XYZ file of C-alpha atoms in Angstrom:
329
model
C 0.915 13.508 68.426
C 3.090 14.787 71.527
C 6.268 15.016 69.588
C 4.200 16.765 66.971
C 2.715 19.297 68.931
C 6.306 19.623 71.123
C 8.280 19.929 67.693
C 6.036 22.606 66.626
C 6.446 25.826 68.529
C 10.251 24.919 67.818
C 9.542 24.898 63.778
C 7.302 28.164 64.504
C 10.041 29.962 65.673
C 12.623 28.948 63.267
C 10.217 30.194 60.442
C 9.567 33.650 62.864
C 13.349 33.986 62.912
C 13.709 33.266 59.100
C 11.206 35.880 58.326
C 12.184 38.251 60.680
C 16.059 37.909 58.801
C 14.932 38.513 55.399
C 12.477 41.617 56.714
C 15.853 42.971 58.152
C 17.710 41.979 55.415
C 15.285 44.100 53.063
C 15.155 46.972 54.990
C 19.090 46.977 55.237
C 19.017 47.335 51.303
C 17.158 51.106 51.970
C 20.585 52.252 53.619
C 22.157 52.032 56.845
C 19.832 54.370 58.695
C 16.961 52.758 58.040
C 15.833 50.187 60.694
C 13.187 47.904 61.767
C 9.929 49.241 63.530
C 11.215 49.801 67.078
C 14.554 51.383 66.154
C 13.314 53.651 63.181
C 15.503 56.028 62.203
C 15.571 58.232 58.815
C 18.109 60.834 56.961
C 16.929 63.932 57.783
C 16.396 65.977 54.540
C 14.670 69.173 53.090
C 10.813 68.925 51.892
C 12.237 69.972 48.229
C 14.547 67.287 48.243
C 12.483 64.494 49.679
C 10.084 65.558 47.209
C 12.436 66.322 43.818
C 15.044 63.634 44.801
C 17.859 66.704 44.690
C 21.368 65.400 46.123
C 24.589 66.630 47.695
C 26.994 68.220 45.843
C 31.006 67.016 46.196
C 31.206 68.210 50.283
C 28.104 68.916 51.202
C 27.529 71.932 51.533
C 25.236 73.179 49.070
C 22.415 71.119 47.193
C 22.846 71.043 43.228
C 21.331 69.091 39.984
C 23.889 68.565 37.671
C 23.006 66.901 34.638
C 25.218 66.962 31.586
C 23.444 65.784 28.195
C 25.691 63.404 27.338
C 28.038 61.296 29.381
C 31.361 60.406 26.839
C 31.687 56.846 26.785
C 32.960 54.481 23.980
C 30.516 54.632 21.288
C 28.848 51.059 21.942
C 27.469 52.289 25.255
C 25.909 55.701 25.035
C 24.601 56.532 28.832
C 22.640 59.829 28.581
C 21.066 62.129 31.333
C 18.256 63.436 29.455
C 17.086 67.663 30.302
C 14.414 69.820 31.116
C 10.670 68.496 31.668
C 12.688 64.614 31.476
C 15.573 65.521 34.146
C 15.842 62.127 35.976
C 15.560 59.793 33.013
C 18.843 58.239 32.009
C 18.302 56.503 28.836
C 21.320 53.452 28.156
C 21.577 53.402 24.418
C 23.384 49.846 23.110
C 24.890 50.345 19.739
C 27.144 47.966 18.032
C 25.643 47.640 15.050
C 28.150 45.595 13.057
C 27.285 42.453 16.088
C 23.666 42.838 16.003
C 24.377 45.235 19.907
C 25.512 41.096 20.724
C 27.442 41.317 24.365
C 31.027 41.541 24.149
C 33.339 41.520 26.933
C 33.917 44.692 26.167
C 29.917 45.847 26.220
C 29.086 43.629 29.355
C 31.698 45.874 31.463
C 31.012 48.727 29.693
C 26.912 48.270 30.862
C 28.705 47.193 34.759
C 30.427 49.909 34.594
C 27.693 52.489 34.206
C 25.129 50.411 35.842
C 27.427 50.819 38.721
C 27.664 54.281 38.806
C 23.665 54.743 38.281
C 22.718 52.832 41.330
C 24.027 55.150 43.741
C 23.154 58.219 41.811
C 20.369 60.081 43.337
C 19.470 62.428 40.609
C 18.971 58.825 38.729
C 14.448 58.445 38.937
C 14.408 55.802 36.062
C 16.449 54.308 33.632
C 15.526 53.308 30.000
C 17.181 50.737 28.220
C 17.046 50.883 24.157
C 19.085 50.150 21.520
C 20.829 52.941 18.955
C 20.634 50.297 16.313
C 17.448 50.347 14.242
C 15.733 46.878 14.576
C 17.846 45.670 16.994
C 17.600 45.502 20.394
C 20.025 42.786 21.821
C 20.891 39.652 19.916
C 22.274 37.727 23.020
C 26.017 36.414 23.796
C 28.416 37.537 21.345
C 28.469 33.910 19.246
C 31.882 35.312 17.297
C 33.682 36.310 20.351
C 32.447 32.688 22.202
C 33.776 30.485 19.527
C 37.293 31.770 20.160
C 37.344 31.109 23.472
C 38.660 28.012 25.550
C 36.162 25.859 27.585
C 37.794 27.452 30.582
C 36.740 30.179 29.845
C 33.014 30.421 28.591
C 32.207 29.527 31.870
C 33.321 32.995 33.555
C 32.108 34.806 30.362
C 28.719 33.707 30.563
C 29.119 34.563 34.638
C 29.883 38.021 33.778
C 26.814 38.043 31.984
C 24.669 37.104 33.903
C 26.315 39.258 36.808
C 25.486 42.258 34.346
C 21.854 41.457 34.006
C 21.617 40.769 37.867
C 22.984 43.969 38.315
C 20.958 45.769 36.352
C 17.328 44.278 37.774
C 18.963 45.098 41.220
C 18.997 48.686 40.092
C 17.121 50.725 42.668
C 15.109 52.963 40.593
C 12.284 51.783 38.071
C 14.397 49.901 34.683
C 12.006 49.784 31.484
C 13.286 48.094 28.316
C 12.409 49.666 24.920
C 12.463 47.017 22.686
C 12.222 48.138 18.892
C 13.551 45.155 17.786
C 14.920 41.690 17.505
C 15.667 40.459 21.328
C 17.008 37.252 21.535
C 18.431 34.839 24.000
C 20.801 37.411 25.961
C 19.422 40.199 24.636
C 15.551 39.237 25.863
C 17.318 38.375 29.487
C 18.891 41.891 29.419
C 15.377 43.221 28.885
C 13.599 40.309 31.488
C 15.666 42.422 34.114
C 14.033 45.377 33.471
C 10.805 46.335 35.822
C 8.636 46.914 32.402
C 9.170 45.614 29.249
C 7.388 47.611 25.755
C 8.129 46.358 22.559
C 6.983 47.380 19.151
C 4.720 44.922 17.266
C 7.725 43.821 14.996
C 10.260 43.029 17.674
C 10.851 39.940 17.775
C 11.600 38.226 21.010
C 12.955 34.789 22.176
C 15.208 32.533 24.556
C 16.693 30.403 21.769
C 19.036 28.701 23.213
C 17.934 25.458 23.226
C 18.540 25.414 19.210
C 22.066 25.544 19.924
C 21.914 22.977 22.324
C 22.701 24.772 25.810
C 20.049 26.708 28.172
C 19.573 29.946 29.051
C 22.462 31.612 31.415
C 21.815 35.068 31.782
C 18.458 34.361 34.243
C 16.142 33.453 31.561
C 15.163 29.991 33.336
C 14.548 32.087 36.265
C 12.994 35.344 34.996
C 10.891 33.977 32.311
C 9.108 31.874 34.675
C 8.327 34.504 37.147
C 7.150 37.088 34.355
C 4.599 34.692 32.094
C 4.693 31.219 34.041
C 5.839 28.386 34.513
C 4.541 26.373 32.168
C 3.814 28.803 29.243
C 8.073 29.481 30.316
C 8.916 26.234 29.595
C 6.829 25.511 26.175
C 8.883 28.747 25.136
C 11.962 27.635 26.529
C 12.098 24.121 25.110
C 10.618 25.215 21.463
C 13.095 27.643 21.406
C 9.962 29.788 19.455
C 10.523 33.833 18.806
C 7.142 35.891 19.258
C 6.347 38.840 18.052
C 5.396 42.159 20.127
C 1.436 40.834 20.088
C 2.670 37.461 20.689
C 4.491 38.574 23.667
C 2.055 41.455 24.995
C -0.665 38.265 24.908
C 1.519 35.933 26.886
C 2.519 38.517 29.675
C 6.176 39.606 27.948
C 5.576 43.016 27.571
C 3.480 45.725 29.010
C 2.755 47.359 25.887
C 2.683 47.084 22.053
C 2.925 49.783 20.086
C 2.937 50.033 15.655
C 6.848 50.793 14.636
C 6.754 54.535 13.449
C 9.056 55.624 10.808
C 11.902 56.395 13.245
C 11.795 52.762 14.006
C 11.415 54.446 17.916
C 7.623 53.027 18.767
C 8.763 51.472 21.875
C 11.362 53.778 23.264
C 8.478 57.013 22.895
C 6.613 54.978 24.792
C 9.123 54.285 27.278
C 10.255 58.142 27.413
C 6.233 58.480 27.957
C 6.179 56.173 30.913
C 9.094 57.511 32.671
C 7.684 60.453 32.815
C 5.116 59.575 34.757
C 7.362 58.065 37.714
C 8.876 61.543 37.438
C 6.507 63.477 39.668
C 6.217 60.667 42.108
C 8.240 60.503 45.688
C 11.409 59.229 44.531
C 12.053 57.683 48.269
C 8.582 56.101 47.712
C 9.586 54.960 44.231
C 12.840 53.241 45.467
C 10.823 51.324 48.502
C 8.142 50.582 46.584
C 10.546 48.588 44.133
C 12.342 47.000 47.181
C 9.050 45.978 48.299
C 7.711 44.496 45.577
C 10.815 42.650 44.757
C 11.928 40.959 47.655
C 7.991 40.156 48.382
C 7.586 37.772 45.270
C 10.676 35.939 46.689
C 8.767 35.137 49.845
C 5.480 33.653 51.080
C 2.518 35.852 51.488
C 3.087 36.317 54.934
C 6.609 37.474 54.888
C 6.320 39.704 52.244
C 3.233 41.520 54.237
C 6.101 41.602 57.113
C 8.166 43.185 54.470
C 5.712 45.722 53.534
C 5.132 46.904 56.640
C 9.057 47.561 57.573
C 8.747 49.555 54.223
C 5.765 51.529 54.814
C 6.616 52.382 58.826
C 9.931 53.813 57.072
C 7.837 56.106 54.919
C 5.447 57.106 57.718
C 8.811 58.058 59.648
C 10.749 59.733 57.167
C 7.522 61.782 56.231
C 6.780 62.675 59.993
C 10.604 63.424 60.953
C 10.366 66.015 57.745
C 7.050 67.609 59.234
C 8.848 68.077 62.161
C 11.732 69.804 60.936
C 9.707 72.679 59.178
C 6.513 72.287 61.864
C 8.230 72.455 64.750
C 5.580 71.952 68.274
């Protein structure tokens, strides 16, 4: 009982320590002025700003929104800043129709590439992710492309997928997947990375791989798990079985189901719907919110109440430091 009771202050403090690290280590993801309680500082920015989520233009010296309607890519990635009342959506529209919008090499750093550039956007308030293709959303891997590779070198393929998909839940801003569509293996881990997931009631949605005799790689084993549980994950998993959108909106899957409409657009309208309702919110809020919520599920109860309070106290001191600017005693 001695060596108990001597061992645990010891184990205490190693679990403090621990927590204390990954409270630090969240609020280092808000930017490198943001600090613990203790040693808060914020950026100091104007009300309109804080509130519209306005940035810099190129130098600094005046504030600007510029929004184009249609960023030129290659035509299997279209990456569009949408206008007027939806300013702030950007809507990342798949479409290689001829591959069932499958993941190429070519597609997966196309989707890094503009991923990249969205995450330290400020104008960005939420990104959509559909497909161009109608009744497709994202078949998975590219199967043609993966049979003409060596063994060598499926392994980093499948690593740049799943560095993709990582990517892409690590966005800051709220991600919602439209899926209108079949979303399978790949495909349904591209849209498991997304905050919200609405699907119309014909989708059809599944991690499949086990039919083909390998597992999930893109974070499906992972993602799945956390979204409908474990076990309900696992009877999916190992049946390799495709749901519908009511199948899936009664397991967890989705948010919503909607009734395809003639367009074949049920899911993305409802998508464009929801994103506009993050768009009046505080888009500092927005981002902290997410950062809270995500590195808290990763964590015991505890820690991510730790975690919630570094991200609240940053708030509370961004909000008073603005006050003060325009209020001054």
């Amino acid at each position: 009982m001695a060596v108990a009771a001597s061992a645990a202050p010891g184990a205490l403090g190693t679990l403090q320590a621990s927590r204390a690290r990954l409270v630090a280590a969240c609020c280092a993801r808000l930017g490198p002025r943001w600090r613990l309680p203790g040693s808060w500082t914020c950026p100091r920015v104007d009300s309109t700003i804080w509130a519209r989520g306005w940035t810099p233009a190129a130098g600094g010296a005046a504030w600007q929104r510029g929004y184009s309607a249609e960023v030129k890519t290659e035509d299997e990635l279209r990456v569009r800043y949408l206008e007027e009342e939806n300013r702030g959506i950007v809507v990342l529209g798949i479409n290689r129709a001829y591959a069932k919008n499958s993941l190429s090499k070519n597609l997966i750093k196309m989707l890094s590439k503009a991923v990249d550039a969205l995450k330290s956007d400020k104008k960005v308030r939420t990104i959509i992710v559909r497909s161009e293709v109608p009744g497709i959303f994202c078949a998975g891997a590219d199967l043609k492309e993966r049979a003409k590779m060596s063994s060598s070198e499926v392994g980093p393929f499948v690593s740049k997928i799943r560095a993709m998909i990582n990517e892409i839940a690590n966005l800051p801003v709220p991600t919602i997947a439209a899926i209108d569509g079949l979303a399978l293996g790949g495909g349904l881990e591209l849209a498991l990375a997304c905050d919200i997931r609405v699907a119309a009631s014909s989708a059809k949605m599944g991690l499949v791989e086990t039919k083909l005799a390998i597992i999930p790689g893109g974070g499906g084993t992972q993602r799945l798990p956390r979204a409908i549980g474990m076990s309900l994950a696992k009877e999916l998993i190992f049946s390799a079985r495709v749901l519908d959108g009511q199948e899936a909106k009664s397991v967890g899957l989705i948010s919503h189901v909607l009734e395809q409409n003639q367009e074949g657009d049920a899911a993305y309208r409802k998508a464009l719907d929801l994103a506009r309702e993050f768009l009046p919110q505080g888009p500092v809020a927005m981002r902290v919110a997410k950062l809270a919520i995500n590195q808290g599920m990763e964590v015991d109860l505890v820690t991510g109440l730790a975690i919630e309070e570094a991200c609240y106290a940053q708030i509370c001191k961004a909000g008073s430091a603005l006050r003060n600017q325009y209020n001054p005693s």
